[in-house]
Amino acid sequence: MNLNPLSDCEKGFVLEAASQKTRLDGRKRNDYRSLKIEFGLDWGSCLVSLGSTRVFAQVSCEIYQPNNSRPNEGVLQISAELVGDNKLADLTKINQVLERFYKDSKCIDLEALCIVAEEKVWKIKVDLSVLNMDGNTLGCCSISTLAALMHFRYPDVVSTGEKVIIFSSSERDPIPLSLHHYPVVTSFAIFEKNDFIILDPSFLEEKVCDSKLSICFNNHRELCGVDIEGCACLSQELLMNCSNQASIVAIALVDKIKSKIKDDLEKRFKKLMQGLEPKIADESDLKLPEKLEIIGPKNVEIEKEEIEEKMEVEQNVVKVAVDTTIATCRESIKKISVLKDSIPNDLVIIDTESSESTESDEDDVEVVKQYNLTDSRPVIGKYVVSDGEESDTIVLD
């Protein structure tokens, strides 16, 4: 999220590219960035990624007392906020523009949200969380708002006159919102001196351009609102060209949202929903190591556990064969040689710690365990394995 002011070099670089009718990311003037729409497990939860700009939308509902001026209509509220403690980005303008475009265009049938006239209505609230700002934040918020509203379902309600009964999703299927049309905001950046107008501007292009133009069209190619920010002089011909292009973009975006919602409903019917967590994990480059190291002082218990675990993991397995001599190499060396003429069934392993005398003969050595020659055994302690007196000695830890 780049909220720092631009340097003169950055501004000059973007303006030089605009004078040559070129965009820094290689797109043409009418190209849109890649759009990803993902729905969560809850109704009305949606994550929209427009390039690097990401907005999460969540629609909720509650029973509310209607306004005195409109006692038979529900309430629609849209609120956008920036995630984190950074207060440099003011999203008040986005809240005002979205509420004006969606409320004034009457895209939602608010009368269908009435439960009891003058007493109880549904209040629909759209909470937008801007996760990253990389240009065209208003357009990304508009797409996430429309997708969340189309995806949202609210509980079925019955009024008996005396009381209001709200049914859960297990008792009755939730009801989708009644939408008359589907408005979408399309943003343009205008470089007046260079006579250069671009669609879906990036963060750098928005900061350097002379004016920003936002046009809201629905899927019926009906104009729902216009917002102009900047000092550029916009001619009638320019507005008409941008409007025609915005209407085409709006139809394509609405079709994509409908297709995504259809796929989501099919997954819900087949119970294949995974939510947003796997999608975010796939896109994230942050990976935790398999083993986390503890930073700071270690106590004795932790060190003891680590040593025991290391010994268990690093145990070697030795195959005992004929003509092999095994001896312990601690205080004294005690050997048991395997006879060459005959192959014994068992081989005795010596434990030096259990022996009382360090100079005792082989007969005085205490027998700890017996292993068959053909078995593989773990080595506990330190042993010397050799095939003969003249061969090299191998030390196994």
XYZ file of C-alpha atoms in Angstrom, residues 16-362:
347
model
C 6.970 11.637 -20.142
C 5.319 8.253 -20.713
C 1.909 9.949 -21.096
C 3.340 12.329 -23.684
C 4.391 9.282 -25.699
C 0.943 7.653 -25.223
C 2.552 4.860 -23.192
C 1.679 3.318 -19.831
C 4.295 2.135 -17.366
C 2.791 -1.346 -16.900
C 2.630 -2.004 -20.647
C -1.151 -1.828 -20.947
C -2.935 -0.012 -23.719
C -5.040 3.008 -22.884
C -8.277 0.943 -22.843
C -6.958 -2.169 -21.121
C -8.328 -3.343 -17.773
C -6.187 -5.093 -15.181
C -6.784 -8.717 -14.234
C -9.896 -9.106 -12.069
C -10.392 -11.880 -9.485
C -13.632 -12.369 -7.544
C -13.796 -14.894 -4.710
C -16.674 -15.559 -2.296
C -16.407 -16.672 1.316
C -18.381 -19.202 3.295
C -20.848 -16.605 4.603
C -23.472 -15.051 2.395
C -22.381 -11.620 1.197
C -18.623 -12.013 1.835
C -16.528 -11.220 -1.216
C -12.851 -10.539 -1.972
C -12.066 -8.608 -5.162
C -8.553 -8.180 -6.550
C -8.064 -5.637 -9.341
C -4.405 -5.887 -10.150
C -2.737 -5.172 -6.806
C -5.766 -3.310 -5.436
C -7.691 -5.562 -3.069
C -11.019 -4.915 -1.322
C -12.973 -7.218 0.963
C -16.748 -6.681 1.284
C -19.116 -8.119 3.875
C -22.881 -7.537 3.817
C -24.886 -7.844 7.023
C -28.475 -7.146 8.032
C -30.363 -6.191 11.156
C -33.903 -5.160 12.098
C -34.094 -1.388 12.201
C -36.635 1.321 12.801
C -37.394 3.095 9.500
C -37.024 6.788 8.832
C -40.090 8.928 9.347
C -39.882 10.238 5.791
C -39.854 6.695 4.321
C -41.673 4.420 6.779
C -42.174 1.576 4.288
C -38.601 1.300 3.008
C -35.528 -0.463 4.306
C -32.156 1.181 4.795
C -28.958 0.736 2.764
C -25.644 1.805 4.291
C -22.199 1.561 2.670
C -19.034 2.101 4.712
C -15.449 1.813 3.464
C -12.390 1.852 5.691
C -8.683 1.368 5.257
C -7.174 -1.615 7.041
C -4.400 -0.665 9.451
C -3.477 2.415 11.434
C -2.462 4.550 8.465
C -4.681 7.637 8.354
C -3.183 9.254 5.264
C -5.835 7.832 2.952
C -9.249 9.428 3.411
C -12.031 7.164 2.158
C -14.868 9.599 2.903
C -15.112 10.475 -0.786
C -15.501 6.801 -1.713
C -18.296 6.359 0.851
C -20.175 9.373 -0.445
C -19.837 8.415 -4.113
C -20.907 4.799 -3.596
C -23.912 5.690 -1.477
C -24.986 8.299 -4.040
C -24.604 5.937 -6.987
C -26.377 2.987 -5.353
C -29.080 4.839 -3.422
C -29.999 7.446 -6.015
C -30.063 4.873 -8.803
C -32.608 2.769 -6.822
C -30.800 -0.442 -7.643
C -32.191 -2.178 -4.529
C -35.904 -2.596 -3.895
C -36.000 -1.071 -0.416
C -39.745 -1.594 -0.071
C -39.186 -5.361 -0.180
C -37.143 -4.968 3.012
C -40.114 -3.721 5.020
C -41.302 -6.075 7.789
C -43.868 -3.940 9.624
C -44.658 -0.493 8.227
C -43.405 2.371 10.406
C -42.004 -0.103 12.942
C -39.536 -2.647 11.610
C -37.509 -2.860 8.401
C -34.300 -4.552 7.330
C -31.129 -2.466 7.414
C -28.580 -3.684 4.857
C -25.018 -2.669 5.672
C -22.061 -3.110 3.328
C -18.685 -2.970 5.081
C -15.740 -2.499 2.735
C -12.186 -3.120 3.924
C -9.547 -1.765 1.565
C -6.641 -4.184 1.959
C -4.334 -2.577 -0.605
C -4.516 0.603 -2.689
C -2.818 0.530 -6.062
C -5.106 2.694 -8.148
C -8.803 2.658 -9.095
C -9.863 2.027 -5.498
C -13.342 3.395 -6.213
C -13.862 0.980 -9.106
C -12.667 -1.995 -7.053
C -14.953 -0.999 -4.147
C -17.860 -0.726 -6.591
C -17.268 -4.226 -7.964
C -16.954 -5.741 -4.490
C -20.107 -3.919 -3.324
C -22.200 -5.159 -6.237
C -20.844 -8.710 -5.997
C -21.501 -8.864 -2.245
C -25.059 -7.509 -2.643
C -25.850 -10.009 -5.396
C -24.433 -12.842 -3.310
C -26.090 -11.870 -0.016
C -29.089 -13.708 1.493
C -31.136 -12.469 4.465
C -33.395 -14.554 6.763
C -37.044 -15.112 6.003
C -39.398 -13.219 8.333
C -43.091 -13.606 9.145
C -45.127 -11.023 11.045
C -48.160 -12.351 12.958
C -49.318 -8.904 14.009
C -48.204 -9.329 17.598
C -44.685 -10.575 17.067
C -42.102 -11.055 14.336
C -40.714 -14.535 13.691
C -37.256 -14.810 12.119
C -36.501 -18.224 10.617
C -33.015 -19.680 10.611
C -31.352 -21.056 7.483
C -32.094 -24.618 8.621
C -35.826 -23.875 8.878
C -36.263 -21.835 5.697
C -33.946 -20.887 2.867
C -32.636 -17.322 3.115
C -33.916 -14.782 0.594
C -31.701 -12.921 -1.918
C -31.941 -9.168 -2.257
C -34.236 -7.786 -4.927
C -32.035 -5.804 -7.340
C -33.600 -3.837 -10.180
C -30.291 -3.336 -11.999
C -26.541 -3.700 -11.414
C -24.515 -0.455 -11.369
C -20.717 -0.534 -11.770
C -18.269 2.389 -11.551
C -15.620 2.800 -14.269
C -12.711 5.187 -13.617
C -10.590 7.166 -16.072
C -7.433 9.248 -15.654
C -7.152 12.304 -17.928
C -3.891 13.952 -18.989
C -5.215 17.134 -20.561
C -1.933 18.553 -21.869
C -1.037 15.325 -23.639
C -4.607 14.547 -24.786
C -4.282 11.122 -23.188
C -7.185 9.318 -21.441
C -6.597 5.940 -19.809
C -8.906 3.344 -18.296
C -8.371 1.769 -14.864
C -5.454 4.008 -13.747
C -2.758 2.776 -11.386
C -1.632 4.568 -8.238
C 1.088 6.582 -10.008
C -1.217 7.539 -12.858
C -3.903 8.766 -10.453
C -1.427 10.961 -8.585
C 0.002 12.596 -11.697
C -3.082 12.998 -13.927
C -4.912 16.314 -14.310
C -8.353 14.917 -13.574
C -10.141 11.708 -12.593
C -13.473 10.798 -14.113
C -15.750 8.139 -12.598
C -18.838 7.065 -14.538
C -21.416 4.605 -13.208
C -23.411 2.516 -15.694
C -25.633 -0.510 -15.198
C -26.036 -3.625 -17.310
C -28.831 -1.924 -19.306
C -26.387 0.814 -20.422
C -28.217 3.372 -18.282
C -26.247 6.176 -16.673
C -26.406 6.039 -12.861
C -23.978 8.790 -11.891
C -20.873 10.815 -12.762
C -18.121 12.075 -10.488
C -15.328 14.417 -11.615
C -12.278 15.220 -9.534
C -9.577 17.591 -10.778
C -9.094 20.726 -12.833
C -9.182 19.455 -16.410
C -11.720 20.915 -18.848
C -13.890 18.081 -20.129
C -15.558 18.538 -23.481
C -18.858 16.993 -24.511
C -17.142 14.731 -27.015
C -14.736 13.443 -24.365
C -17.579 12.668 -21.964
C -19.496 10.799 -24.643
C -16.485 8.685 -25.605
C -15.785 7.794 -21.974
C -19.466 7.039 -21.378
C -19.652 4.626 -24.296
C -16.562 2.838 -23.101
C -17.825 2.736 -19.489
C -21.121 1.150 -20.574
C -19.264 -1.628 -22.409
C -17.030 -2.275 -19.393
C -20.046 -2.342 -17.048
C -21.799 -5.049 -19.089
C -18.654 -7.205 -19.141
C -18.105 -6.812 -15.386
C -21.730 -7.662 -14.519
C -21.555 -10.781 -16.681
C -18.381 -11.887 -14.900
C -19.942 -11.327 -11.458
C -23.005 -13.360 -12.454
C -20.791 -16.165 -13.715
C -18.819 -16.232 -10.459
C -22.012 -16.308 -8.377
C -23.373 -19.161 -10.481
C -20.190 -21.169 -9.888
C -20.388 -20.417 -6.173
C -23.980 -21.634 -5.937
C -23.061 -24.862 -7.718
C -20.200 -25.466 -5.270
C -22.518 -24.820 -2.335
C -25.045 -27.269 -3.724
C -22.329 -29.916 -4.058
C -20.834 -28.923 -0.683
C -17.439 -28.145 -2.194
C -16.997 -24.707 -0.659
C -13.545 -23.938 0.757
C -13.874 -20.251 1.634
C -11.331 -17.480 1.175
C -8.547 -18.922 3.339
C -7.099 -21.321 0.693
C -7.214 -18.573 -1.948
C -5.295 -16.152 0.231
C -2.766 -18.837 1.186
C -2.091 -19.677 -2.481
C -1.441 -16.048 -3.382
C 0.734 -15.310 -0.376
C 4.514 -15.547 -0.763
C 5.051 -15.792 2.988
C 5.990 -19.310 4.040
C 6.873 -20.381 7.567
C 9.819 -22.748 8.087
C 9.112 -26.318 9.028
C 10.903 -25.886 12.352
C 10.800 -22.638 14.314
C 13.885 -21.761 16.337
C 13.435 -20.289 19.802
C 15.188 -16.924 20.145
C 16.301 -16.121 23.680
C 17.677 -17.935 26.697
C 16.948 -21.651 26.948
C 16.257 -23.435 30.189
C 17.670 -26.807 31.168
C 14.486 -28.745 30.412
C 14.320 -27.540 26.818
C 17.991 -28.427 26.249
C 17.437 -31.888 27.721
C 14.460 -32.540 25.463
C 16.398 -31.367 22.395
C 19.371 -33.660 23.224
C 17.123 -36.693 23.736
C 15.292 -35.996 20.501
C 18.581 -35.589 18.643
C 19.886 -38.934 19.938
C 16.747 -40.720 18.838
C 16.849 -39.209 15.393
C 20.561 -39.691 14.743
C 20.803 -43.360 15.802
C 22.662 -45.452 13.254
C 21.725 -49.004 12.366
C 24.590 -51.495 12.061
C 24.356 -54.823 10.265
C 26.313 -57.374 12.309
C 28.150 -59.802 10.039
C 30.571 -62.696 10.358
C 34.252 -61.956 11.126
C 33.324 -58.742 12.893
C 34.851 -57.505 16.125
C 32.816 -55.150 18.341
C 34.398 -53.311 21.240
C 33.432 -50.424 23.484
C 35.819 -47.484 23.642
C 35.252 -45.779 26.953
C 37.349 -46.469 30.092
C 38.620 -49.809 28.845
C 38.485 -51.795 25.641
C 36.757 -55.146 25.901
C 36.332 -57.343 22.886
C 34.282 -60.287 21.811
C 35.580 -61.787 18.571
C 33.395 -63.830 16.296
C 34.799 -67.239 15.504
C 35.720 -67.762 11.880
C 35.235 -71.506 11.826
C 31.695 -71.519 13.149
C 28.934 -68.957 13.069
C 27.307 -68.442 16.474
C 23.609 -67.839 16.689
C 23.924 -64.834 18.977
C 26.404 -62.044 19.490
C 26.969 -60.494 22.923
C 27.088 -56.690 23.204
C 29.083 -55.342 26.143
C 27.951 -52.547 28.469
C 31.075 -50.999 30.027
C 29.167 -48.830 32.460
C 27.721 -51.923 34.200
C 31.185 -53.498 34.645
C 32.771 -52.958 38.043
C 36.378 -53.535 37.052
C 38.017 -51.865 34.097
C 40.765 -54.557 33.873
C 38.530 -57.601 34.084
C 38.593 -60.347 31.529
C 35.955 -60.990 28.945
